[in-house]
Structures are given as C-alpha cells and as structure tokens.
Short mmCIF file of C-alpha atoms and ligand atoms in Angstrom, two decimals:
data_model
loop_
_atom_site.label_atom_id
_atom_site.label_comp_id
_atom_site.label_asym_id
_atom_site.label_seq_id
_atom_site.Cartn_x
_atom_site.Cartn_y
_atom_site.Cartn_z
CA UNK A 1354 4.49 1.88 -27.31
CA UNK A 1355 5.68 3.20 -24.17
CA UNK A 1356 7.29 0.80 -21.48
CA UNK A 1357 6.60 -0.08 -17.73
CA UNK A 1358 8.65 -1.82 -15.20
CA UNK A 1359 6.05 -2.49 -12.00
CA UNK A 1360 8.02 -3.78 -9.14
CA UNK A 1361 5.99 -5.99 -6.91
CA UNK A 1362 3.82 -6.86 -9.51
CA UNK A 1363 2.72 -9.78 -7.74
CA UNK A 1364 1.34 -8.16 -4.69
CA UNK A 1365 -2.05 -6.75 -4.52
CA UNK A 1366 -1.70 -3.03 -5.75
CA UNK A 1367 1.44 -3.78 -8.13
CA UNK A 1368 -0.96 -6.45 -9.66
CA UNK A 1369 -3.87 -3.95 -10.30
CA UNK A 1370 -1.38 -1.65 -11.70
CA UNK A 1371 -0.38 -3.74 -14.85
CA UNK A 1372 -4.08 -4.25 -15.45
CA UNK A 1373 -4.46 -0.53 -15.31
CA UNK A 1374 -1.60 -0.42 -17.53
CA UNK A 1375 -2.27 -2.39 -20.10
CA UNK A 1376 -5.70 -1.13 -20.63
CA UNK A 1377 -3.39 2.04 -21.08
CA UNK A 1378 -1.85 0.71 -23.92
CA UNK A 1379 1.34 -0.01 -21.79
CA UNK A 1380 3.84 -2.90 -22.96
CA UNK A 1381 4.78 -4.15 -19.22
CA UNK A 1382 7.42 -5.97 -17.24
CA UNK A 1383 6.24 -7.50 -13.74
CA UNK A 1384 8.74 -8.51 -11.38
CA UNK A 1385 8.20 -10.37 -7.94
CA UNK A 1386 9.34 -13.51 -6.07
CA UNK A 1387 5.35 -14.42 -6.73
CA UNK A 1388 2.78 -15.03 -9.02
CA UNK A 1389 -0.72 -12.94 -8.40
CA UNK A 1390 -1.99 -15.06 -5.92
CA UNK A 1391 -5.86 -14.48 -6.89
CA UNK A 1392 -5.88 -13.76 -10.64
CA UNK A 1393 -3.64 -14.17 -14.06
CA UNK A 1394 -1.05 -11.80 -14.28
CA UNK A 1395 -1.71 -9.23 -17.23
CA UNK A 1396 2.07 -8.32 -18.12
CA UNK A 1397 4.16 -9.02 -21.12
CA UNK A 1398 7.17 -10.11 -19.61
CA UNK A 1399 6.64 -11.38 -15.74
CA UNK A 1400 10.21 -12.25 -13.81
CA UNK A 1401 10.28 -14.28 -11.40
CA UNK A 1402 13.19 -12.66 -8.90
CA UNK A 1403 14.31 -11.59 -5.72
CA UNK A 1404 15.33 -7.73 -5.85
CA UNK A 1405 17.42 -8.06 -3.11
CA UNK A 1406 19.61 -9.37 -5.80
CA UNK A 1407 21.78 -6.72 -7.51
CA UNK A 1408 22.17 -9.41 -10.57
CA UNK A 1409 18.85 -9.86 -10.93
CA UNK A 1410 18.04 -6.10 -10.78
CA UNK A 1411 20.78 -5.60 -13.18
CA UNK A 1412 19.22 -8.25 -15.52
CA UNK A 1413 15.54 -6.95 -15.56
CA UNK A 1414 16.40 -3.03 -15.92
CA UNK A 1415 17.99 -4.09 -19.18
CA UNK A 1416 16.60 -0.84 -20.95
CA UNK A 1417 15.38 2.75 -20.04
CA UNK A 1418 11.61 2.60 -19.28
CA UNK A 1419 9.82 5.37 -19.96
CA UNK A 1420 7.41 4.42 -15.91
CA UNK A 1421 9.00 2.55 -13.35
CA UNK A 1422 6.82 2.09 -10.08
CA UNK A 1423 8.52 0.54 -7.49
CA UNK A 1424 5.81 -1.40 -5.10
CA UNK A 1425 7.99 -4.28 -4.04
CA UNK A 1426 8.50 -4.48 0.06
CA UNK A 1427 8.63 -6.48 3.15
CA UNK A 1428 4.91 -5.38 4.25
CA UNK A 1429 1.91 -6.17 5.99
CA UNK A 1430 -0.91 -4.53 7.94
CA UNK A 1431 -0.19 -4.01 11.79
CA UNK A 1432 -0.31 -7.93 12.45
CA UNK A 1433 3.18 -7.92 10.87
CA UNK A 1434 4.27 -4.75 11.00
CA UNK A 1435 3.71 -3.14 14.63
CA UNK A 1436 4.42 -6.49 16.47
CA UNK A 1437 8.48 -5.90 16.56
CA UNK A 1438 8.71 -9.50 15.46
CA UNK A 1439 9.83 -8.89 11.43
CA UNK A 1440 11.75 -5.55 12.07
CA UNK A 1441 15.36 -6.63 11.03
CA UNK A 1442 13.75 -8.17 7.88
CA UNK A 1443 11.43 -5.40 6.74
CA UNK A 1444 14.22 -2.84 7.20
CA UNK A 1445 16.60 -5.12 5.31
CA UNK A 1446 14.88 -6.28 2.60
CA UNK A 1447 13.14 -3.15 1.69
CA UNK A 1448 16.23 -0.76 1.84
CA UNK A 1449 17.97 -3.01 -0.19
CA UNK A 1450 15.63 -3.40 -3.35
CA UNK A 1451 14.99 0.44 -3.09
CA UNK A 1452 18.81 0.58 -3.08
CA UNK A 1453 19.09 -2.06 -5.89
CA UNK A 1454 16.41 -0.63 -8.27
CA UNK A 1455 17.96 3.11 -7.89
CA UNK A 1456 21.18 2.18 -8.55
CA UNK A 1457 20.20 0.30 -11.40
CA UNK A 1458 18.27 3.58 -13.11
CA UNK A 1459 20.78 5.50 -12.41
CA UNK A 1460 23.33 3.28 -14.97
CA UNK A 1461 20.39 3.06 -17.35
CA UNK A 1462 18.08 6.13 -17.33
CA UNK A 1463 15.04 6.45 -16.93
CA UNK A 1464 11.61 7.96 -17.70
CA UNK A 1465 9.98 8.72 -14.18
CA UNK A 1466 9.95 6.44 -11.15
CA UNK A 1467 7.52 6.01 -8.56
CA UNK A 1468 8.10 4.91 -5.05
CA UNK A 1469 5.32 3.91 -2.62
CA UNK A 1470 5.72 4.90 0.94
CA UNK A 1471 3.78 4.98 3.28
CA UNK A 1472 1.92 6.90 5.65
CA UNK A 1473 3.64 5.01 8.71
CA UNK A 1474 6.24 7.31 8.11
CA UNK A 1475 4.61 10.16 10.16
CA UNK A 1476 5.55 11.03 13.68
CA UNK A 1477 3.52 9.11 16.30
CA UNK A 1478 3.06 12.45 18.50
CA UNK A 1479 0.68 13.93 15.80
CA UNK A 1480 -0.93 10.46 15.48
CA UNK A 1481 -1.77 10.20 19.59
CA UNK A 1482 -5.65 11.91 19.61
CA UNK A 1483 -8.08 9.85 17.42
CA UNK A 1484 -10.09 12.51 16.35
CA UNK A 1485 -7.54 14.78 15.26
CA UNK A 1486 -4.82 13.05 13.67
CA UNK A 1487 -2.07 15.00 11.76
CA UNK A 1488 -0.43 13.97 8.43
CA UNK A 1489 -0.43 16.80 6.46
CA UNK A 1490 2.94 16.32 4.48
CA UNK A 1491 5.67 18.94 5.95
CA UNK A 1492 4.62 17.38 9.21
CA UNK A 1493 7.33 14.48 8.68
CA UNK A 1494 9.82 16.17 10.71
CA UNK A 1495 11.23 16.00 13.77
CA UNK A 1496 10.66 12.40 11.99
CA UNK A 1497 9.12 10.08 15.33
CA UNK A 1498 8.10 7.00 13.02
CA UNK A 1499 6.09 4.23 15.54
CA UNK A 1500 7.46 1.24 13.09
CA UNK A 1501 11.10 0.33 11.92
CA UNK A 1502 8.87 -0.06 8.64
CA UNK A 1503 8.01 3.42 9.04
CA UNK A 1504 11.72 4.37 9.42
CA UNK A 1505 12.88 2.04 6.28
CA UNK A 1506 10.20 3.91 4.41
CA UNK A 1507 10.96 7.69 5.18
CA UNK A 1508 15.33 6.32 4.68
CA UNK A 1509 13.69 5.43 1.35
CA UNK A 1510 11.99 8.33 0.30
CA UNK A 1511 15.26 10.44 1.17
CA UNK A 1512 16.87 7.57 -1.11
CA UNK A 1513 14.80 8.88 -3.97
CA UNK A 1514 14.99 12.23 -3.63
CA UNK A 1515 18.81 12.16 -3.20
CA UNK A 1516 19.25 10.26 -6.68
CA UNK A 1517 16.61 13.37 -8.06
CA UNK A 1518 19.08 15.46 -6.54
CA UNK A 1519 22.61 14.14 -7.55
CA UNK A 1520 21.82 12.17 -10.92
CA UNK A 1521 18.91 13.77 -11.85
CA UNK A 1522 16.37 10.61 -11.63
CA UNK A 1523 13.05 12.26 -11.91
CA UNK A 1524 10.69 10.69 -9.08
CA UNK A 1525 7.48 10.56 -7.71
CA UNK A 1526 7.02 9.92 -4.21
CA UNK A 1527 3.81 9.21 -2.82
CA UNK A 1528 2.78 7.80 0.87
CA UNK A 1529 -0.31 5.31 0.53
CA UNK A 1530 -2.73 5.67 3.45
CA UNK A 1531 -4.55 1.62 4.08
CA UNK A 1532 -5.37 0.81 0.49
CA UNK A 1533 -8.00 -2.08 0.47
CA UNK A 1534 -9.91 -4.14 -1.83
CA UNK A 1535 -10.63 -7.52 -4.16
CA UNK A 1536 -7.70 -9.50 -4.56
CA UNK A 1537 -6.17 -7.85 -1.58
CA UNK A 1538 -4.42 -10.38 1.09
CA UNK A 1539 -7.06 -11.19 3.34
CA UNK A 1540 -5.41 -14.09 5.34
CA UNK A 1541 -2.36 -15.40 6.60
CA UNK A 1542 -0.92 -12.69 9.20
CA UNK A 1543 -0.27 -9.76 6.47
CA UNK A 1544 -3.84 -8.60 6.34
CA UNK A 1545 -5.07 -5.01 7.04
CA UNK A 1546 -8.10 -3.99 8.90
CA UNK A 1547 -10.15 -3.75 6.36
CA UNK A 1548 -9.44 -7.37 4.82
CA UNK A 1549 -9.42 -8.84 8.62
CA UNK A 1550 -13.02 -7.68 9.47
CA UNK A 1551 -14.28 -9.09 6.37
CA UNK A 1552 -12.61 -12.33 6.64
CA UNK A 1553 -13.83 -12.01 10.64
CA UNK A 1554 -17.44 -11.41 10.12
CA UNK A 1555 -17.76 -13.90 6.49
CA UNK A 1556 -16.43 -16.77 9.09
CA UNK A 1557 -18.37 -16.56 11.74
CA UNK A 1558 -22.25 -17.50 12.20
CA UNK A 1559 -25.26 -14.99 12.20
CA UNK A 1560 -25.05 -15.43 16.50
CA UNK A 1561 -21.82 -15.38 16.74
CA UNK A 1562 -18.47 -13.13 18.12
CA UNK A 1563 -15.25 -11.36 15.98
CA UNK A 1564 -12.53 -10.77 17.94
CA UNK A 1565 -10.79 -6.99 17.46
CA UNK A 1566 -7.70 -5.85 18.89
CA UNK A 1567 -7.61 -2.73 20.91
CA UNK A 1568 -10.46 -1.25 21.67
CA UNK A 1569 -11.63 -0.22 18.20
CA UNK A 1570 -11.36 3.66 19.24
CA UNK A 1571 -8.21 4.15 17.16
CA UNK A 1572 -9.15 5.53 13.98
CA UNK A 1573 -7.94 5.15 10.11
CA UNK A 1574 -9.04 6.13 6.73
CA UNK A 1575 -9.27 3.57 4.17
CA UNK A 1576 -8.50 4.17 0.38
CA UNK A 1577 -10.35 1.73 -2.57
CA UNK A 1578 -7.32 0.19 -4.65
CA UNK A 1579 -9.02 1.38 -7.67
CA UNK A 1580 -9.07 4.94 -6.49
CA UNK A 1581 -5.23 4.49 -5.58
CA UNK A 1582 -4.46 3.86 -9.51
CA UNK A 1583 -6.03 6.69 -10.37
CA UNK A 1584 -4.54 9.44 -8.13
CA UNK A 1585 -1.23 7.41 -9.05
CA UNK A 1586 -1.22 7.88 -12.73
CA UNK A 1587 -2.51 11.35 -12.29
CA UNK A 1588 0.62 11.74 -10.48
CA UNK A 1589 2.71 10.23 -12.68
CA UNK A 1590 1.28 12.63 -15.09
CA UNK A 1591 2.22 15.79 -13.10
CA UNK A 1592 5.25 17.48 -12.56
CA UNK A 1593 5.05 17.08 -9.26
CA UNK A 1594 7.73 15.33 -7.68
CA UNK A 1595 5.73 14.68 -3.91
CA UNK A 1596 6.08 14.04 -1.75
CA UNK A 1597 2.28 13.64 -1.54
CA UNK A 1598 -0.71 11.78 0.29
CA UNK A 1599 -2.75 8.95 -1.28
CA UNK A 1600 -5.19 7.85 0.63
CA UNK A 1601 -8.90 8.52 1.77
CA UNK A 1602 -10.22 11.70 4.10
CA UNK A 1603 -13.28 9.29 5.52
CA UNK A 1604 -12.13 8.66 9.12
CA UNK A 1605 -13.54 6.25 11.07
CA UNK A 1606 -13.16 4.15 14.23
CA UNK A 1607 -12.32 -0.05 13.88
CA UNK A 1608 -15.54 -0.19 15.60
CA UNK A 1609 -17.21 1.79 13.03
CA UNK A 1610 -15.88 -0.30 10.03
CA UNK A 1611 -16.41 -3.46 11.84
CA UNK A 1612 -20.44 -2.23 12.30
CA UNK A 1613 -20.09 -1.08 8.50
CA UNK A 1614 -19.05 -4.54 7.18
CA UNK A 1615 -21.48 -6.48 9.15
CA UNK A 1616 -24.26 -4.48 8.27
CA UNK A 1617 -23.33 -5.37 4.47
CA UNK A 1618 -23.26 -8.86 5.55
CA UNK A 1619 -26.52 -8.95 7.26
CA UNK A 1620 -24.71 -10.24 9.81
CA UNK A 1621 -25.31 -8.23 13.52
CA UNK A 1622 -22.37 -9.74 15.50
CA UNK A 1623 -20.77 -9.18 18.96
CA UNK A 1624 -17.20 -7.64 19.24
CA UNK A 1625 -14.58 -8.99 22.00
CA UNK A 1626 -12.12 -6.52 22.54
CA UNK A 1627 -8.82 -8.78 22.59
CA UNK A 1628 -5.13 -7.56 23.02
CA UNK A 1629 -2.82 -6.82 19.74
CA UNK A 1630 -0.67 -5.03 17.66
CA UNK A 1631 -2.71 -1.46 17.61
CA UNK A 1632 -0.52 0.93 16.07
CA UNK A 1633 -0.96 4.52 16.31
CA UNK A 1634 -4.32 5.85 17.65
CA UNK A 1635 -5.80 7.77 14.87
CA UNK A 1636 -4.58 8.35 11.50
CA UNK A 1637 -6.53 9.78 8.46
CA UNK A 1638 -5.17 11.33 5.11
CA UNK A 1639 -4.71 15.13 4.83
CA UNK A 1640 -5.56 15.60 0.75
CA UNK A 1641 -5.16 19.34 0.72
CA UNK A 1642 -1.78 19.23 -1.28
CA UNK A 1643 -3.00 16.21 -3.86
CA UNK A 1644 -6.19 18.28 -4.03
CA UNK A 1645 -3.90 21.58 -5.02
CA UNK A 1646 -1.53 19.97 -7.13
CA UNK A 1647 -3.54 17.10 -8.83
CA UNK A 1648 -7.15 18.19 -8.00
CA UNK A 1649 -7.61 14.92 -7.40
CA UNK A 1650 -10.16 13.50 -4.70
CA UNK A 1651 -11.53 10.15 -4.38
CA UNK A 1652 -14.79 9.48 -5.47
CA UNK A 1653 -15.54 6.25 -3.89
CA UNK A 1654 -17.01 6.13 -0.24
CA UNK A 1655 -15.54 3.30 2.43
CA UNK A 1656 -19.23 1.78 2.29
CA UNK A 1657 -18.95 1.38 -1.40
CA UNK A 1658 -15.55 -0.47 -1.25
CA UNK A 1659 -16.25 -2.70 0.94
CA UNK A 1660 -19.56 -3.62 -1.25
CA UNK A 1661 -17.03 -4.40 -3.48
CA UNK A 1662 -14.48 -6.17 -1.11
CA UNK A 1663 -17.04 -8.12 1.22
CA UNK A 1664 -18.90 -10.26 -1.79
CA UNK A 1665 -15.16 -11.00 -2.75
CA UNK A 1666 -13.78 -12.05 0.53
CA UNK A 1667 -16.39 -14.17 1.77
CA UNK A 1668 -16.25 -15.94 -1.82
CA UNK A 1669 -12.81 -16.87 -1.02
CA UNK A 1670 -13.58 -18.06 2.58
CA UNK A 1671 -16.54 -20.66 0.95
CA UNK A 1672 -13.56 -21.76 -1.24
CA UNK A 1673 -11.03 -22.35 1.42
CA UNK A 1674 -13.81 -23.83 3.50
CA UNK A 1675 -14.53 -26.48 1.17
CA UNK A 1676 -10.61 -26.89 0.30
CA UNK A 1677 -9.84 -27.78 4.14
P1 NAD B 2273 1.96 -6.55 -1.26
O1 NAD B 2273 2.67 -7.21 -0.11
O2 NAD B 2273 0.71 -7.17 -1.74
O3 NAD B 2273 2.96 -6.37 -2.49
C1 NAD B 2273 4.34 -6.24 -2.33
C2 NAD B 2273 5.00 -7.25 -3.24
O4 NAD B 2273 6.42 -7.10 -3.14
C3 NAD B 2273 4.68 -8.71 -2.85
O5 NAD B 2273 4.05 -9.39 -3.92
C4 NAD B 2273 6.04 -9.31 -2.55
O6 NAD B 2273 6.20 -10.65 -2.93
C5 NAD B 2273 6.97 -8.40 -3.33
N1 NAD B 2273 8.33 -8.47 -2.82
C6 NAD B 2273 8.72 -8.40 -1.52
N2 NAD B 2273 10.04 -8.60 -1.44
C7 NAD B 2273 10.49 -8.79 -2.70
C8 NAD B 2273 11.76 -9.05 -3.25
N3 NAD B 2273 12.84 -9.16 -2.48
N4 NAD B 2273 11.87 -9.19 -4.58
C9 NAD B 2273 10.79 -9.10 -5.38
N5 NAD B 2273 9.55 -8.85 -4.92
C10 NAD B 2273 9.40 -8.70 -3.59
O7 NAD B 2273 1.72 -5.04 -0.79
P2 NAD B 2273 0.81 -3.91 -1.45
O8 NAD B 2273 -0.33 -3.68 -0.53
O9 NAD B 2273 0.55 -4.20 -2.87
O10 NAD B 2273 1.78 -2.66 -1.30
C11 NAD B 2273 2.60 -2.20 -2.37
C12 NAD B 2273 3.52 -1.12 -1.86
O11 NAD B 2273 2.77 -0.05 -1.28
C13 NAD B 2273 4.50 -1.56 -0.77
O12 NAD B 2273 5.72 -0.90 -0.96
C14 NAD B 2273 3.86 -1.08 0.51
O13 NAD B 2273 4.80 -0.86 1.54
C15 NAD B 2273 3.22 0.22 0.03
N6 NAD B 2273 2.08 0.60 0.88
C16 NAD B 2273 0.94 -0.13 0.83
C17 NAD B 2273 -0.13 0.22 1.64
C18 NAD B 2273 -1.41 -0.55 1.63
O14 NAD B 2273 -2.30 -0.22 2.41
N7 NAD B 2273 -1.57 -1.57 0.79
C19 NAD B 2273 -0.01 1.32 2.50
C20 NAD B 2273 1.18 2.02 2.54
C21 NAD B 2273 2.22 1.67 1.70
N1 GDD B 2274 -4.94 -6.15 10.57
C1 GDD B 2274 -5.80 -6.15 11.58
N2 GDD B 2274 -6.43 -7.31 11.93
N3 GDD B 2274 -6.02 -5.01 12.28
C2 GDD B 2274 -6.88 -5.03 13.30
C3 GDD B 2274 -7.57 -6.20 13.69
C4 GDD B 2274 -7.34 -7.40 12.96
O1 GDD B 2274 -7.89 -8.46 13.22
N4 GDD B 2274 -8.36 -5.90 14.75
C5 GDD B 2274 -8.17 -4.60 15.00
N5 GDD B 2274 -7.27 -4.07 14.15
C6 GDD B 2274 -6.76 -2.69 14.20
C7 GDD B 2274 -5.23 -2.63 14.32
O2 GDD B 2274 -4.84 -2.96 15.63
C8 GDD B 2274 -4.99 -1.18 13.96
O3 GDD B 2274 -5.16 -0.36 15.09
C9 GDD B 2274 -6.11 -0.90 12.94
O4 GDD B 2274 -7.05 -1.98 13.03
C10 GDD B 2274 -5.61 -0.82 11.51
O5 GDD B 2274 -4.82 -1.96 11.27
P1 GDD B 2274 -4.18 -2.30 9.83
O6 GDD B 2274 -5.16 -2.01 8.78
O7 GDD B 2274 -3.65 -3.69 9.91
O8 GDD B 2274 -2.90 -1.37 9.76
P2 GDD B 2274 -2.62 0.21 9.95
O9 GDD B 2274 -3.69 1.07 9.37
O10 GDD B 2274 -2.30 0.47 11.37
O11 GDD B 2274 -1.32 0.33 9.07
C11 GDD B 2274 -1.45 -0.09 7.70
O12 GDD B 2274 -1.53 1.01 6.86
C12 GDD B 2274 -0.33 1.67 6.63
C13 GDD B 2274 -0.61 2.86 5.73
O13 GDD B 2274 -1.53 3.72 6.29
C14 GDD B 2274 -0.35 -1.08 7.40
O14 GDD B 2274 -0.69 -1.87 6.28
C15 GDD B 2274 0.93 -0.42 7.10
O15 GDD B 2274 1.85 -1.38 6.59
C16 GDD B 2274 0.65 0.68 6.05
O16 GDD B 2274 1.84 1.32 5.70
#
C-alpha cells in the first residue's frame, strides 16, 4: 500500500486531500495543530503537532513516504494577508515548517514531495491592469512580491528546488491561484473572496446591503477545490518538477462574483464600496504550461462552484445563527 504524509491536513485543501487519498487506496498520515474544523478527518494516523517543531517533525517523518504534500502555512485570504498586521508571523512560521519538513526528508528519503505556493508570489507590476494580468510562470523574476507572504512563499519554493538540487529530493512545486469551496473557512478574518461574499449575501435580508472592499474592479480567477486535487495528483504523477500554475483561467471582477453569488441566492442586494485590504488589481491563472505538460484544464465553471459552495455556506450561517 503506498504511503502519504499530508501536511496541513487539517486545513481546508490538506483535508480534501486525504479524502482524495484514501479513495486512492492511500494509507495516510495527517498532521496539523487542528482537527478538520467541518468534517471527520479520513486519515489513518492524524498528529496533532506544531511543525515549527523540529522534534515533532523528526517524530512524524519516522519513515520514507512514497507522497509527501506539504500544505501546512500561516495563511489567509487578503483580510490577513495584505493588511501588514501578521507579516513577522506568516514569514516565520511558514519558512520554518518548510525548513523543518525538508530537512527532515532529506535524513529519511523520500518518494516525491509537493509544496503549495502560491500565486502571491508574482511581481505586483504585471499584476497593476485588471484586464490583463500577467502570471505566466518565468514571469517570477525581477521577483516584486506585494505580500511578505508572497516573499516567504517564492524563499520557499527556492527552498525546494535547492534540496532537488543538492540532495536530490524530487519535488513538485505548484502555485495555487484562490482555491474555494465546501468546508472552506468562511469566517473569522482568514476567509477569501469567494467564501466572504457568500457568507455576506447568506446574512443579510432580501432588501438589504454587503459591504465590499475596494471598488470590486480588481479582478481574480477562482479555482473549485475539487478541481485543485485533480490537477495536483496529475502532477504528482508527472515528471514534471514545476514550477507550475493551479488555478482557474475564468477572470472576473469582485463585482462580478458578488452579482454571481447573489443571483444563486435569489437574493438582488446593494453593494457599499468600503475601504480594505485589496491586494493586487487583477490576477488570473496563465494554464498554458499545465495545459502542455499535464494537459490538464479545469472542467468546472466559477458558477458551478459556487452552486456547490453557496448551499454549503449559508447552511453553516443558519447553524451559527441558532448557536448565538
Ligand atoms: P488552511 O489555512 O485551511 O490550511 C493550512 C493548515 O496548516 C491549517 O489547518 C493550519 O492549522 C496548518 N498549520 C499552520 N501552521 C502550522 C504548524 N505550525 N504546524 C502544523 N500545522 C500548521 O489553508 P488552505 O487553503 O488549505 O491552503 C493550503 C496551502 O495552500 C497553504 O500552504 C497555502 O498557503 C496554499 N495556498 C492556498 C491557496 C488557497 O486559495 N486556498 C492559494 C494559494 C496557496
Ligand atoms: N477576503 C475578502 N473579504 N476579500 C474581499 C472582500 C471581503 O469581504 N471584499 C472584497 N474583497 C476583495 C479583496 O480586497 C481582494 O481584492 C479580492 O476580493 C480577493 O480577495 P481574497 O480572495 O481574500 O484574496 P486574494 O485573491 O487577493 O489572495 C488570495 O489568493 C492567493 C492565491 O491566488 C489569498 O488567499 C492568498 O493567501 C492566496 O495565496
């Protein structure tokens, strides 16, 4: 039976993963300083542990597994990470489990890692017209990163590509563009876009206001979690090493998904414009290397995610409603 170590497994893609894992036929080990928050985990074996820890690293990379995917990290969507407020700890704490988990594959082999970076690695110049947005992968450099979590994630990817380099570690480095979807955080500060207007427009009444920040101009694509598993395991799969784009080509404005979601909701509402945490002004996946190398495109529309997402989201807010 082959072996899996997902890192982060308690977060919303790492806990998707072990699902998709197991229904691989996958013995796996989860590791996070949480639970799932929304559902049972699926793994074997799930630790409990902080990964800044080099013991606790040490103790749960006690064998050579044949897929390690490293998802844990300091992260949130731009509530947390483009206000400036959490940059000493999302630099910290992220460079050191990538530094922690590396160093421990390197003492006990390893089949094929995976790191998750992200797409907030680009340069903000490319990133400055809406409708044109550049992130087509050998555009990294000069690197011009908007977010110290940005800059922790292209350090990191160098990180892993350095061990392929000098101990042979073979890795797969991929940069996630917004993933979104059930089970996703959807309150609480660390919620993306996607997760935010749904929460938004599920709260308020049929008459009533959401409040947006920025003018909802800046634009973003945003990539179904299931679709993310997929185009990672094809990866995997591959000898590709990356790195390479994950995400969605469908571009649209915040205005645009906040009309999408309240049309699924039934729900015509006003939008107040408020200040916030914006981010870059347009960003949207360029596929054409994961379309050469994996021929892999996603299948799923934004409209048909958030089909999915919506129903689930609003289900939780009837839940906390009653709770309070
Ligand atoms: P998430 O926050 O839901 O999951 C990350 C998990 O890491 C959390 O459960 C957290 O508790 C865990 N973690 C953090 N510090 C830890 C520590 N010291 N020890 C052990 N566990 C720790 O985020 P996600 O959306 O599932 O993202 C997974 C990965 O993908 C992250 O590396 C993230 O930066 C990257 N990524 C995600 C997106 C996205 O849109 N979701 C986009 C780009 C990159
Ligand atoms: N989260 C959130 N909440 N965003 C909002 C809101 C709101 O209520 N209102 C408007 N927005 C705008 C943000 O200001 C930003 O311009 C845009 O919606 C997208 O915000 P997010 O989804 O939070 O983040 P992002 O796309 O800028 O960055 C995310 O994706 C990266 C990968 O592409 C983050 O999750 C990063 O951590 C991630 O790496």
């Amino acid at each position: 039976m082959k072996t899996a170590l997902v890192c982060g497994a308690g977060g919303f893609i790492g806990n998707h993963l072990v699902k998709h894992l197991k229904l691989e036929g996958f013995w796996v080990r989860g590791v996070d300083l949480k639970y799932p928050e929304y559902a049972e985990t699926e793994a074997d074996d799930f630790v409990i542990g902080d990964l800044r820890d080099p013991v606790v690293c040490n103790a749960i990379v006690d064998r050579s597994f044949d897929e390690v995917y490293q998802l844990a990290a300091d992260m949130g969507g731009a509530g947390f990470v483009f206000t400036g407020e959490n940059d000493a700890d999302i630099m910290h704490n992220s460079a050191l489990i990538n530094l922690n988990i590396l160093h421990q594959l390197k003492e006990n082999g390893v089949g094929k890692v995976f790191y998750s970076s992200s797409a907030c690695m680009y340069p903000e110049y490319n990133q400055l017209d809406p409708s044109k947005p550049v992130t087509a992968e050998d555009s990294a450099y000069p690197a011009a990163p908007d977010s110290e979590y940005g800059w922790e994630k292209l350090f990191s990817e160098r990180l892993y590509f350095a061990f392929n380099r000098n101990y042979g570690i073979n890795v797969r480095v991929a940069r996630f563009h917004n993933i979104f979807g059930e089970e996703g955080t959807w309150t609480g500060g660390r919620e993306k876009a996607p997760a935010a207007m749904c929460r938004k427009v599920a709260e308020s009444g049929n008459d009533g206001i959401i409040e947006m920040w920025g003018d909802g101009e800046q634009t973003r694509s945003f990539l179904h979690v299931n679709e993310c598993l997929e185009a990672m395991r094809r990866f995997m799969d591959n000898d590709y090493i990356g790195p390479i784009n994950i995400g969605s080509e469908e571009m649209v404005s915040i205005n645009q998904l906040a009309a999408m979601v309240m049309e699924i909701a039934s729900k015509p509402l006003m939008i107040k414009h408020i200040s916030g945490p914006t981010g870059v002004k347009g960003r949207n996946s360029d596929n054409t290397r994961i379309r050469e190398k994996l021929g892999w495109a996603p299948n799923m529309s934004l409209r048909a995610g958030l089909e999915r997402t919506y129903p689930w989201i609003a289900e939780q807010v009837k839940v906390a409603a009653v709770e309070s």
